[in-house]
mmCIF file of C-alpha atoms and ligand atoms in Angstrom:
data_model
loop_
_atom_site.group_PDB
_atom_site.id
_atom_site.type_symbol
_atom_site.label_atom_id
_atom_site.label_comp_id
_atom_site.label_asym_id
_atom_site.label_seq_id
_atom_site.Cartn_x
_atom_site.Cartn_y
_atom_site.Cartn_z
ATOM 1 C CA UNK A 25 -26.814 20.330 -13.770
ATOM 2 C CA UNK A 26 -27.320 17.642 -11.130
ATOM 3 C CA UNK A 27 -23.811 16.446 -10.253
ATOM 4 C CA UNK A 28 -24.849 13.043 -8.860
ATOM 5 C CA UNK A 29 -27.394 12.337 -11.565
ATOM 6 C CA UNK A 30 -24.967 13.052 -14.446
ATOM 7 C CA UNK A 31 -22.251 11.068 -12.743
ATOM 8 C CA UNK A 32 -24.369 7.989 -12.089
ATOM 9 C CA UNK A 33 -25.888 8.035 -15.599
ATOM 10 C CA UNK A 34 -22.385 8.057 -17.037
ATOM 11 C CA UNK A 35 -21.311 5.262 -14.676
ATOM 12 C CA UNK A 36 -24.200 2.994 -15.607
ATOM 13 C CA UNK A 37 -22.913 2.873 -19.195
ATOM 14 C CA UNK A 38 -19.205 3.330 -18.650
ATOM 15 C CA UNK A 39 -18.374 1.857 -15.233
ATOM 16 C CA UNK A 40 -15.649 -0.735 -14.974
ATOM 17 C CA UNK A 41 -16.695 -4.330 -14.542
ATOM 18 C CA UNK A 42 -14.534 -5.488 -11.625
ATOM 19 C CA UNK A 43 -14.778 -8.760 -9.686
ATOM 20 C CA UNK A 44 -15.327 -7.053 -6.312
ATOM 21 C CA UNK A 45 -18.303 -5.230 -7.775
ATOM 22 C CA UNK A 46 -20.099 -8.539 -8.383
ATOM 23 C CA UNK A 47 -20.384 -9.129 -4.677
ATOM 24 C CA UNK A 48 -22.007 -7.675 -1.591
ATOM 25 C CA UNK A 49 -19.674 -9.602 0.679
ATOM 26 C CA UNK A 50 -18.158 -6.932 2.989
ATOM 27 C CA UNK A 51 -15.026 -9.040 3.479
ATOM 28 C CA UNK A 52 -14.304 -9.238 -0.270
ATOM 29 C CA UNK A 53 -15.021 -5.515 -0.646
ATOM 30 C CA UNK A 54 -12.705 -4.713 2.238
ATOM 31 C CA UNK A 55 -9.871 -6.797 0.730
ATOM 32 C CA UNK A 56 -10.295 -5.107 -2.657
ATOM 33 C CA UNK A 57 -10.335 -1.636 -1.122
ATOM 34 C CA UNK A 58 -7.155 -2.153 0.871
ATOM 35 C CA UNK A 59 -5.361 -3.613 -2.150
ATOM 36 C CA UNK A 60 -6.520 -0.732 -4.348
ATOM 37 C CA UNK A 61 -5.119 1.760 -1.862
ATOM 38 C CA UNK A 62 -1.703 0.380 -2.753
ATOM 39 C CA UNK A 63 -1.877 -0.099 -6.470
ATOM 40 C CA UNK A 64 -3.792 0.439 -9.672
ATOM 41 C CA UNK A 65 -6.639 -1.842 -10.710
ATOM 42 C CA UNK A 66 -4.622 -3.666 -13.377
ATOM 43 C CA UNK A 67 -1.868 -4.706 -10.956
ATOM 44 C CA UNK A 68 -4.228 -5.114 -8.020
ATOM 45 C CA UNK A 69 -6.477 -7.639 -9.750
ATOM 46 C CA UNK A 70 -3.962 -10.513 -9.577
ATOM 47 C CA UNK A 71 -3.280 -9.781 -5.905
ATOM 48 C CA UNK A 72 -6.979 -9.658 -5.127
ATOM 49 C CA UNK A 73 -7.728 -12.987 -6.836
ATOM 50 C CA UNK A 74 -4.765 -14.687 -5.185
ATOM 51 C CA UNK A 75 -5.596 -13.280 -1.768
ATOM 52 C CA UNK A 76 -9.252 -14.312 -1.999
ATOM 53 C CA UNK A 77 -8.330 -17.790 -3.132
ATOM 54 C CA UNK A 78 -6.024 -18.318 -0.160
ATOM 55 C CA UNK A 79 -8.105 -16.365 2.396
ATOM 56 C CA UNK A 80 -11.707 -16.600 1.145
ATOM 57 C CA UNK A 81 -13.277 -15.369 4.384
ATOM 58 C CA UNK A 82 -12.573 -13.622 7.682
ATOM 59 C CA UNK A 83 -11.925 -16.895 9.519
ATOM 60 C CA UNK A 84 -9.177 -18.018 7.126
ATOM 61 C CA UNK A 85 -7.412 -14.651 7.351
ATOM 62 C CA UNK A 86 -7.744 -14.528 11.138
ATOM 63 C CA UNK A 87 -6.126 -17.941 11.543
ATOM 64 C CA UNK A 88 -3.237 -17.340 9.103
ATOM 65 C CA UNK A 89 0.287 -16.593 10.303
ATOM 66 C CA UNK A 90 1.643 -13.074 9.858
ATOM 67 C CA UNK A 91 4.457 -14.446 7.679
ATOM 68 C CA UNK A 92 1.989 -16.030 5.289
ATOM 69 C CA UNK A 93 -0.132 -12.885 4.995
ATOM 70 C CA UNK A 94 2.968 -10.775 4.339
ATOM 71 C CA UNK A 95 4.131 -13.243 1.712
ATOM 72 C CA UNK A 96 0.799 -12.887 -0.132
ATOM 73 C CA UNK A 97 1.211 -9.112 0.109
ATOM 74 C CA UNK A 98 4.781 -9.078 -1.178
ATOM 75 C CA UNK A 99 5.354 -6.331 -3.754
ATOM 76 C CA UNK A 100 2.335 -4.239 -2.777
ATOM 77 C CA UNK A 101 4.183 -2.113 -0.192
ATOM 78 C CA UNK A 102 2.710 -0.546 2.953
ATOM 79 C CA UNK A 103 2.983 -3.847 4.789
ATOM 80 C CA UNK A 104 1.401 -2.430 7.931
ATOM 81 C CA UNK A 105 -1.886 -2.573 6.017
ATOM 82 C CA UNK A 106 -1.556 -6.327 5.583
ATOM 83 C CA UNK A 107 -0.713 -6.769 9.265
ATOM 84 C CA UNK A 108 -3.677 -4.581 10.221
ATOM 85 C CA UNK A 109 -6.009 -6.630 8.016
ATOM 86 C CA UNK A 110 -5.013 -9.813 9.765
ATOM 87 C CA UNK A 111 -5.468 -8.094 13.125
ATOM 88 C CA UNK A 112 -8.871 -6.737 12.067
ATOM 89 C CA UNK A 113 -9.961 -10.215 10.918
ATOM 90 C CA UNK A 114 -9.084 -11.485 14.402
ATOM 91 C CA UNK A 115 -11.144 -8.654 15.906
ATOM 92 C CA UNK A 116 -14.124 -9.681 13.751
ATOM 93 C CA UNK A 117 -13.782 -13.223 15.098
ATOM 94 C CA UNK A 118 -13.329 -12.164 18.730
ATOM 95 C CA UNK A 119 -15.702 -9.201 18.952
ATOM 96 C CA UNK A 120 -18.362 -10.023 16.366
ATOM 97 C CA UNK A 121 -18.418 -13.826 16.433
ATOM 98 C CA UNK A 122 -16.814 -14.066 12.990
ATOM 99 C CA UNK A 123 -19.603 -12.101 11.278
ATOM 100 C CA UNK A 124 -18.510 -8.892 9.560
ATOM 101 C CA UNK A 125 -20.158 -5.944 11.371
ATOM 102 C CA UNK A 126 -22.970 -4.072 9.645
ATOM 103 C CA UNK A 127 -22.898 -0.690 11.401
ATOM 104 C CA UNK A 128 -20.551 2.065 10.168
ATOM 105 C CA UNK A 129 -19.099 2.775 13.617
ATOM 106 C CA UNK A 130 -18.376 -0.920 14.194
ATOM 107 C CA UNK A 131 -16.686 -1.279 10.812
ATOM 108 C CA UNK A 132 -14.709 1.925 11.458
ATOM 109 C CA UNK A 133 -13.535 0.521 14.803
ATOM 110 C CA UNK A 134 -11.618 -2.332 13.162
ATOM 111 C CA UNK A 135 -7.840 -2.101 13.083
ATOM 112 C CA UNK A 136 -6.590 -0.120 10.087
ATOM 113 C CA UNK A 137 -10.058 0.802 8.825
ATOM 114 C CA UNK A 138 -10.330 4.574 8.339
ATOM 115 C CA UNK A 139 -13.187 6.805 7.236
ATOM 116 C CA UNK A 140 -12.699 6.067 3.550
ATOM 117 C CA UNK A 141 -12.555 2.269 3.861
ATOM 118 C CA UNK A 142 -15.484 2.139 6.284
ATOM 119 C CA UNK A 143 -17.570 4.270 3.905
ATOM 120 C CA UNK A 144 -16.626 2.121 0.913
ATOM 121 C CA UNK A 145 -17.507 -1.138 2.734
ATOM 122 C CA UNK A 146 -20.782 0.199 4.163
ATOM 123 C CA UNK A 147 -21.967 1.755 0.916
ATOM 124 C CA UNK A 148 -20.992 -1.141 -1.377
ATOM 125 C CA UNK A 149 -22.081 -3.968 0.925
ATOM 126 C CA UNK A 150 -25.070 -2.449 2.743
ATOM 127 C CA UNK A 151 -26.008 0.637 0.687
ATOM 128 C CA UNK A 152 -25.482 2.924 3.685
ATOM 129 C CA UNK A 153 -25.206 6.613 2.693
ATOM 130 C CA UNK A 154 -21.547 7.338 3.493
ATOM 131 C CA UNK A 155 -19.360 9.116 0.920
ATOM 132 C CA UNK A 156 -16.026 7.385 0.263
ATOM 133 C CA UNK A 157 -13.709 10.377 0.031
ATOM 134 C CA UNK A 158 -10.421 9.246 -1.504
ATOM 135 C CA UNK A 159 -7.948 10.875 -3.904
ATOM 136 C CA UNK A 160 -10.416 10.530 -6.776
ATOM 137 C CA UNK A 161 -13.132 12.348 -4.831
ATOM 138 C CA UNK A 162 -10.771 15.130 -3.749
ATOM 139 C CA UNK A 163 -9.654 15.655 -7.332
ATOM 140 C CA UNK A 164 -13.079 15.545 -8.899
ATOM 141 C CA UNK A 165 -14.835 17.766 -6.355
ATOM 142 C CA UNK A 166 -11.998 20.284 -6.071
ATOM 143 C CA UNK A 167 -12.022 20.744 -9.842
ATOM 144 C CA UNK A 168 -15.766 20.688 -10.385
ATOM 145 C CA UNK A 169 -16.436 23.218 -7.600
ATOM 146 C CA UNK A 170 -13.024 24.933 -7.798
ATOM 147 C CA UNK A 171 -12.282 24.430 -4.116
ATOM 148 C CA UNK A 172 -9.186 26.332 -2.975
ATOM 149 C CA UNK A 173 -9.027 24.716 0.480
ATOM 150 C CA UNK A 174 -5.982 22.407 0.779
ATOM 151 C CA UNK A 175 -6.885 18.746 1.285
ATOM 152 C CA UNK A 176 -4.062 17.915 3.685
ATOM 153 C CA UNK A 177 -5.492 19.703 6.714
ATOM 154 C CA UNK A 178 -8.212 18.434 9.020
ATOM 155 C CA UNK A 179 -10.312 21.455 8.080
ATOM 156 C CA UNK A 180 -9.921 20.618 4.380
ATOM 157 C CA UNK A 181 -10.837 16.983 4.967
ATOM 158 C CA UNK A 182 -13.950 17.982 6.884
ATOM 159 C CA UNK A 183 -14.963 20.388 4.147
ATOM 160 C CA UNK A 184 -14.667 17.748 1.407
ATOM 161 C CA UNK A 185 -16.591 15.197 3.458
ATOM 162 C CA UNK A 186 -19.317 17.779 4.001
ATOM 163 C CA UNK A 187 -19.388 18.662 0.312
ATOM 164 C CA UNK A 188 -19.559 14.974 -0.638
ATOM 165 C CA UNK A 189 -22.492 14.477 1.729
ATOM 166 C CA UNK A 190 -24.293 17.389 0.130
ATOM 167 C CA UNK A 191 -23.863 16.276 -3.472
ATOM 168 C CA UNK A 192 -24.097 12.483 -3.137
ATOM 169 C CA UNK A 193 -27.253 10.652 -4.143
ATOM 170 C CA UNK A 194 -28.168 9.191 -0.736
ATOM 171 C CA UNK A 195 -30.628 6.797 -2.314
ATOM 172 C CA UNK A 196 -27.842 5.228 -4.384
ATOM 173 C CA UNK A 197 -24.638 5.556 -2.336
ATOM 174 C CA UNK A 198 -22.906 2.519 -3.828
ATOM 175 C CA UNK A 199 -23.426 3.766 -7.364
ATOM 176 C CA UNK A 200 -22.392 7.291 -6.416
ATOM 177 C CA UNK A 201 -19.141 6.192 -4.750
ATOM 178 C CA UNK A 202 -18.252 3.800 -7.565
ATOM 179 C CA UNK A 203 -18.963 6.495 -10.153
ATOM 180 C CA UNK A 204 -16.649 8.976 -8.392
ATOM 181 C CA UNK A 205 -13.901 6.375 -8.293
ATOM 182 C CA UNK A 206 -14.268 5.454 -11.948
ATOM 183 C CA UNK A 207 -14.448 8.936 -13.360
ATOM 184 C CA UNK A 208 -11.438 9.900 -11.237
ATOM 185 C CA UNK A 209 -9.502 6.861 -12.411
ATOM 186 C CA UNK A 210 -10.372 7.088 -16.113
ATOM 187 C CA UNK A 211 -11.315 10.687 -17.021
ATOM 188 C CA UNK A 212 -10.505 13.300 -14.378
ATOM 189 C CA UNK A 213 -6.895 12.109 -14.192
ATOM 190 C CA UNK A 214 -4.291 13.868 -12.020
ATOM 191 C CA UNK A 215 -1.996 15.213 -14.746
ATOM 192 C CA UNK A 216 -4.204 14.964 -17.833
ATOM 193 C CA UNK A 217 -7.945 15.395 -17.261
ATOM 194 C CA UNK A 218 -9.864 14.345 -20.350
ATOM 195 C CA UNK A 219 -12.421 17.143 -20.173
ATOM 196 C CA UNK A 220 -13.560 16.491 -23.753
ATOM 197 C CA UNK A 221 -14.956 13.116 -22.733
ATOM 198 C CA UNK A 222 -16.234 14.193 -19.322
ATOM 199 C CA UNK A 223 -19.982 14.076 -18.672
ATOM 200 C CA UNK A 224 -19.577 16.817 -16.041
ATOM 201 C CA UNK A 225 -17.871 19.316 -18.272
ATOM 202 C CA UNK A 226 -20.907 21.604 -18.645
ATOM 203 C CA UNK A 227 -21.081 22.334 -14.942
ATOM 204 C CA UNK A 228 -17.388 22.051 -14.107
ATOM 205 C CA UNK A 229 -15.696 25.239 -12.868
ATOM 206 C CA UNK A 230 -12.358 24.165 -14.356
ATOM 207 C CA UNK A 231 -13.533 22.070 -17.334
ATOM 208 C CA UNK A 232 -11.100 22.434 -20.232
ATOM 209 C CA UNK A 233 -8.873 24.860 -18.339
ATOM 210 C CA UNK A 234 -5.154 24.152 -18.011
ATOM 211 C CA UNK A 235 -5.102 25.080 -14.319
ATOM 212 C CA UNK A 236 -7.359 22.091 -13.537
ATOM 213 C CA UNK A 237 -4.161 20.073 -13.015
ATOM 214 C CA UNK A 238 -3.268 22.302 -10.038
ATOM 215 C CA UNK A 239 -6.282 20.955 -8.121
ATOM 216 C CA UNK A 240 -6.730 19.665 -5.485
ATOM 217 C CA UNK A 241 -4.593 22.155 -3.580
ATOM 218 C CA UNK A 242 -2.073 20.955 -1.045
ATOM 219 C CA UNK A 243 -0.612 22.995 1.783
ATOM 220 C CA UNK A 244 2.382 21.057 3.019
ATOM 221 C CA UNK A 245 5.322 20.005 0.927
ATOM 222 C CA UNK A 246 6.311 16.372 1.407
ATOM 223 C CA UNK A 247 9.961 16.176 2.360
ATOM 224 C CA UNK A 248 11.891 12.999 1.776
ATOM 225 C CA UNK A 249 15.019 11.869 3.541
ATOM 226 C CA UNK A 250 17.822 9.852 2.000
ATOM 227 C CA UNK A 251 18.901 6.572 3.583
ATOM 228 C CA UNK A 252 21.876 4.433 2.632
ATOM 229 C CA UNK A 253 21.593 0.646 3.002
ATOM 230 C CA UNK A 254 24.408 -1.768 2.212
ATOM 231 C CA UNK A 255 23.323 -5.404 1.866
ATOM 232 C CA UNK A 256 25.510 -8.454 1.907
ATOM 233 C CA UNK A 257 24.110 -11.568 0.261
ATOM 234 C CA UNK A 258 26.297 -13.834 2.395
ATOM 235 C CA UNK A 259 26.691 -17.378 1.134
ATOM 236 C CA UNK A 260 28.190 -20.480 2.641
ATOM 237 C CA UNK A 261 27.769 -23.400 0.248
ATOM 238 C CA UNK A 262 24.041 -23.865 -0.329
ATOM 239 C CA UNK A 263 23.130 -21.566 2.585
ATOM 240 C CA UNK A 264 22.381 -17.903 2.840
ATOM 241 C CA UNK A 265 21.170 -15.717 5.719
ATOM 242 C CA UNK A 266 18.185 -13.523 6.411
ATOM 243 C CA UNK A 267 16.956 -11.294 9.194
ATOM 244 C CA UNK A 268 13.328 -10.468 9.946
ATOM 245 C CA UNK A 269 12.937 -6.708 10.326
ATOM 246 C CA UNK A 270 11.360 -5.695 13.611
ATOM 247 C CA UNK A 271 10.263 -2.449 15.215
ATOM 248 C CA UNK A 272 8.693 0.732 13.992
ATOM 249 C CA UNK A 273 10.834 1.247 10.916
ATOM 250 C CA UNK A 274 9.812 0.433 7.318
ATOM 251 C CA UNK A 275 9.234 -3.188 6.235
ATOM 252 C CA UNK A 276 8.469 -4.476 9.708
ATOM 253 C CA UNK A 277 8.037 -8.263 9.520
ATOM 254 C CA UNK A 278 9.772 -8.671 6.154
ATOM 255 C CA UNK A 279 13.002 -10.575 5.604
ATOM 256 C CA UNK A 280 16.244 -9.222 4.205
ATOM 257 C CA UNK A 281 19.920 -9.994 3.765
ATOM 258 C CA UNK A 282 22.369 -8.830 6.418
ATOM 259 C CA UNK A 283 22.393 -5.056 6.107
ATOM 260 C CA UNK A 284 24.219 -2.042 7.475
ATOM 261 C CA UNK A 285 22.666 1.389 7.344
ATOM 262 C CA UNK A 286 25.206 4.157 6.790
ATOM 263 C CA UNK A 287 24.773 7.866 7.543
ATOM 264 C CA UNK A 288 26.142 8.842 4.095
ATOM 265 C CA UNK A 289 26.768 7.177 0.707
ATOM 266 C CA UNK A 290 29.066 4.160 0.777
ATOM 267 C CA UNK A 291 31.622 6.047 -1.359
ATOM 268 C CA UNK A 292 32.121 8.425 1.609
ATOM 269 C CA UNK A 293 33.006 5.572 3.987
ATOM 270 C CA UNK A 294 36.734 6.364 3.765
ATOM 271 C CA UNK A 295 37.800 4.016 6.559
ATOM 272 C CA UNK A 296 36.137 1.153 4.714
ATOM 273 C CA UNK A 297 34.835 -0.172 8.034
ATOM 274 C CA UNK A 298 31.150 -0.440 7.108
ATOM 275 C CA UNK A 299 31.150 -4.242 7.365
ATOM 276 C CA UNK A 300 32.165 -4.243 11.048
ATOM 277 C CA UNK A 301 28.663 -4.516 12.593
ATOM 278 C CA UNK A 302 28.141 -7.795 10.713
ATOM 279 C CA UNK A 303 31.310 -9.379 12.043
ATOM 280 C CA UNK A 304 29.687 -10.352 15.314
ATOM 281 C CA UNK A 305 27.529 -12.807 13.351
ATOM 282 C CA UNK A 306 29.864 -13.805 10.520
ATOM 283 C CA UNK A 307 33.579 -14.608 10.451
ATOM 284 C CA UNK A 308 35.884 -14.532 7.401
ATOM 285 C CA UNK A 309 33.442 -12.148 5.792
ATOM 286 C CA UNK A 310 34.610 -10.994 2.356
ATOM 287 C CA UNK A 311 32.977 -9.567 -0.732
ATOM 288 C CA UNK A 312 33.016 -11.764 -3.848
ATOM 289 C CA UNK A 313 30.748 -9.814 -6.211
ATOM 290 C CA UNK A 314 28.965 -6.533 -6.812
ATOM 291 C CA UNK A 315 28.209 -3.806 -6.208
ATOM 292 C CA UNK A 316 24.655 -3.786 -7.538
ATOM 293 C CA UNK A 317 23.055 -0.404 -6.953
ATOM 294 C CA UNK A 318 19.298 0.012 -6.521
ATOM 295 C CA UNK A 319 17.292 3.080 -5.650
ATOM 296 C CA UNK A 320 13.896 2.634 -4.069
ATOM 297 C CA UNK A 321 11.533 5.534 -3.470
ATOM 298 C CA UNK A 322 8.993 5.388 -0.627
ATOM 299 C CA UNK A 323 6.532 8.096 0.405
ATOM 300 C CA UNK A 324 8.925 9.942 2.707
ATOM 301 C CA UNK A 325 12.211 8.185 2.073
ATOM 302 C CA UNK A 326 14.651 7.536 -0.750
ATOM 303 C CA UNK A 327 16.515 4.300 -0.141
ATOM 304 C CA UNK A 328 19.913 4.121 -1.831
ATOM 305 C CA UNK A 329 20.859 0.465 -1.657
ATOM 306 C CA UNK A 330 24.098 -1.240 -2.541
ATOM 307 C CA UNK A 331 24.123 -5.043 -2.725
ATOM 308 C CA UNK A 332 27.247 -7.187 -2.593
ATOM 309 C CA UNK A 333 27.693 -10.927 -2.834
ATOM 310 C CA UNK A 334 29.859 -12.188 -0.012
ATOM 311 C CA UNK A 335 31.135 -15.326 1.643
ATOM 312 C CA UNK A 336 31.403 -15.890 5.342
ATOM 313 C CA UNK A 337 30.871 -18.351 8.158
ATOM 314 C CA UNK A 338 27.774 -17.966 10.284
ATOM 315 C CA UNK A 339 28.717 -17.911 13.966
ATOM 316 C CA UNK A 340 25.292 -19.087 15.238
ATOM 317 C CA UNK A 341 25.272 -16.799 18.257
ATOM 318 C CA UNK A 342 22.430 -17.624 20.643
ATOM 319 C CA UNK A 343 20.737 -14.245 20.259
ATOM 320 C CA UNK A 344 21.600 -13.696 16.606
ATOM 321 C CA UNK A 345 18.897 -11.982 14.559
ATOM 322 C CA UNK A 346 19.828 -14.048 11.503
ATOM 323 C CA UNK A 347 18.401 -17.318 10.313
ATOM 324 C CA UNK A 348 20.037 -19.807 8.009
ATOM 325 C CA UNK A 349 18.127 -20.446 4.792
ATOM 326 C CA UNK A 350 18.708 -22.786 1.842
ATOM 327 C CA UNK A 351 19.319 -20.537 -1.159
ATOM 328 C CA UNK A 352 16.749 -22.387 -3.232
ATOM 329 C CA UNK A 353 14.085 -21.695 -0.576
ATOM 330 C CA UNK A 354 14.537 -17.900 -0.507
ATOM 331 C CA UNK A 355 11.291 -17.499 -2.433
ATOM 332 C CA UNK A 356 9.296 -18.741 0.580
ATOM 333 C CA UNK A 357 10.098 -15.608 2.587
ATOM 334 C CA UNK A 358 8.247 -12.305 2.360
ATOM 335 C CA UNK A 359 10.721 -9.635 1.289
ATOM 336 C CA UNK A 360 10.528 -5.934 0.437
ATOM 337 C CA UNK A 361 10.117 -4.792 -3.159
ATOM 338 C CA UNK A 362 13.728 -3.595 -2.995
ATOM 339 C CA UNK A 363 15.040 -7.061 -2.034
ATOM 340 C CA UNK A 364 12.776 -8.600 -4.640
ATOM 341 C CA UNK A 365 14.182 -6.303 -7.358
ATOM 342 C CA UNK A 366 17.696 -7.423 -6.443
ATOM 343 C CA UNK A 367 16.758 -11.124 -6.378
ATOM 344 C CA UNK A 368 15.019 -10.851 -9.757
ATOM 345 C CA UNK A 369 18.004 -9.098 -11.298
ATOM 346 C CA UNK A 370 20.313 -11.975 -10.342
HETATM 347 S S1 SF4 B 524 -14.512 18.641 -16.886
HETATM 348 FE FE1 SF4 B 524 -12.350 18.144 -16.729
HETATM 349 S S2 SF4 B 524 -11.684 18.998 -14.772
HETATM 350 FE FE2 SF4 B 524 -13.930 19.002 -14.780
HETATM 351 S S3 SF4 B 524 -14.467 17.094 -13.732
HETATM 352 FE FE3 SF4 B 524 -14.431 16.689 -15.934
HETATM 353 S S4 SF4 B 524 -12.350 15.933 -16.381
HETATM 354 FE FE4 SF4 B 524 -12.328 16.904 -14.354
#
């Protein structure tokens, strides 16, 4: 059977009708691709429409403030991607006169644009023959051809890119890439491939076999570390206090309540001195409510968070990291999903 031909025939009848497929605008395609790297289509749709309404073109994104872009991104996670998009939009303005580049290498050179995203943009917008090799492609190809090579090595990645180049219909790269994405997202699912409904079943090396779920193969085990955050929602009348996270750690650029990171669970803090680091910015600090426990799982980290309500007086030190915020204006600040979960539970 002809892999590409069967796939594209299926797609032409069964493909999903998505707003970013109605356009050849590379900017819109880029936005949709980055959003879909974070979330599923159903959740991503609202973000995409909102983002495109506020930033309809490269120029509007390039001239936006980082805070505003992060606020639009709130809840999607992986905030460095939003920061990179803004940076890349500025590169398009500075290096390409505001016109989205048309060559693969130029697109690939933009901040935060990797092989997959560059291939998706170039195939969907310009019909250039680059395979977009994402999780769907790894899964589909590894099962169809029963590839034992792990996908998390550079050798494995090269092999799958090579295989994709061999099987893709180079005359119809946009259709091929979209078909791979759709069959991966609707039929060849990670834990429950629907082989009965799959148009590729006849030629598939693992079609209908229980071990299909073990593919693609991975070499390394992902290890996660536990982190313990204690937050204080400090209030003083109508005011509360936030800090913008800086540096290389998670959630760079997002706002949060005063927080202390502990080396072990709060229950093991026998001296009960965990609040001390906050006392240089707040006096008369005392807990008035809580705890509210939240666990938040990231790719390599488990965040165990404990939130307390507290009262205290802000000392307004010159180099304080905190800003004073009216409680009813908290919603204007971009916060992590963890902070958001706490605020919504209040
Ligand atoms: S037959 Fe099953 S395992 Fe093979 S590609 Fe189709 S859904 Fe995936």
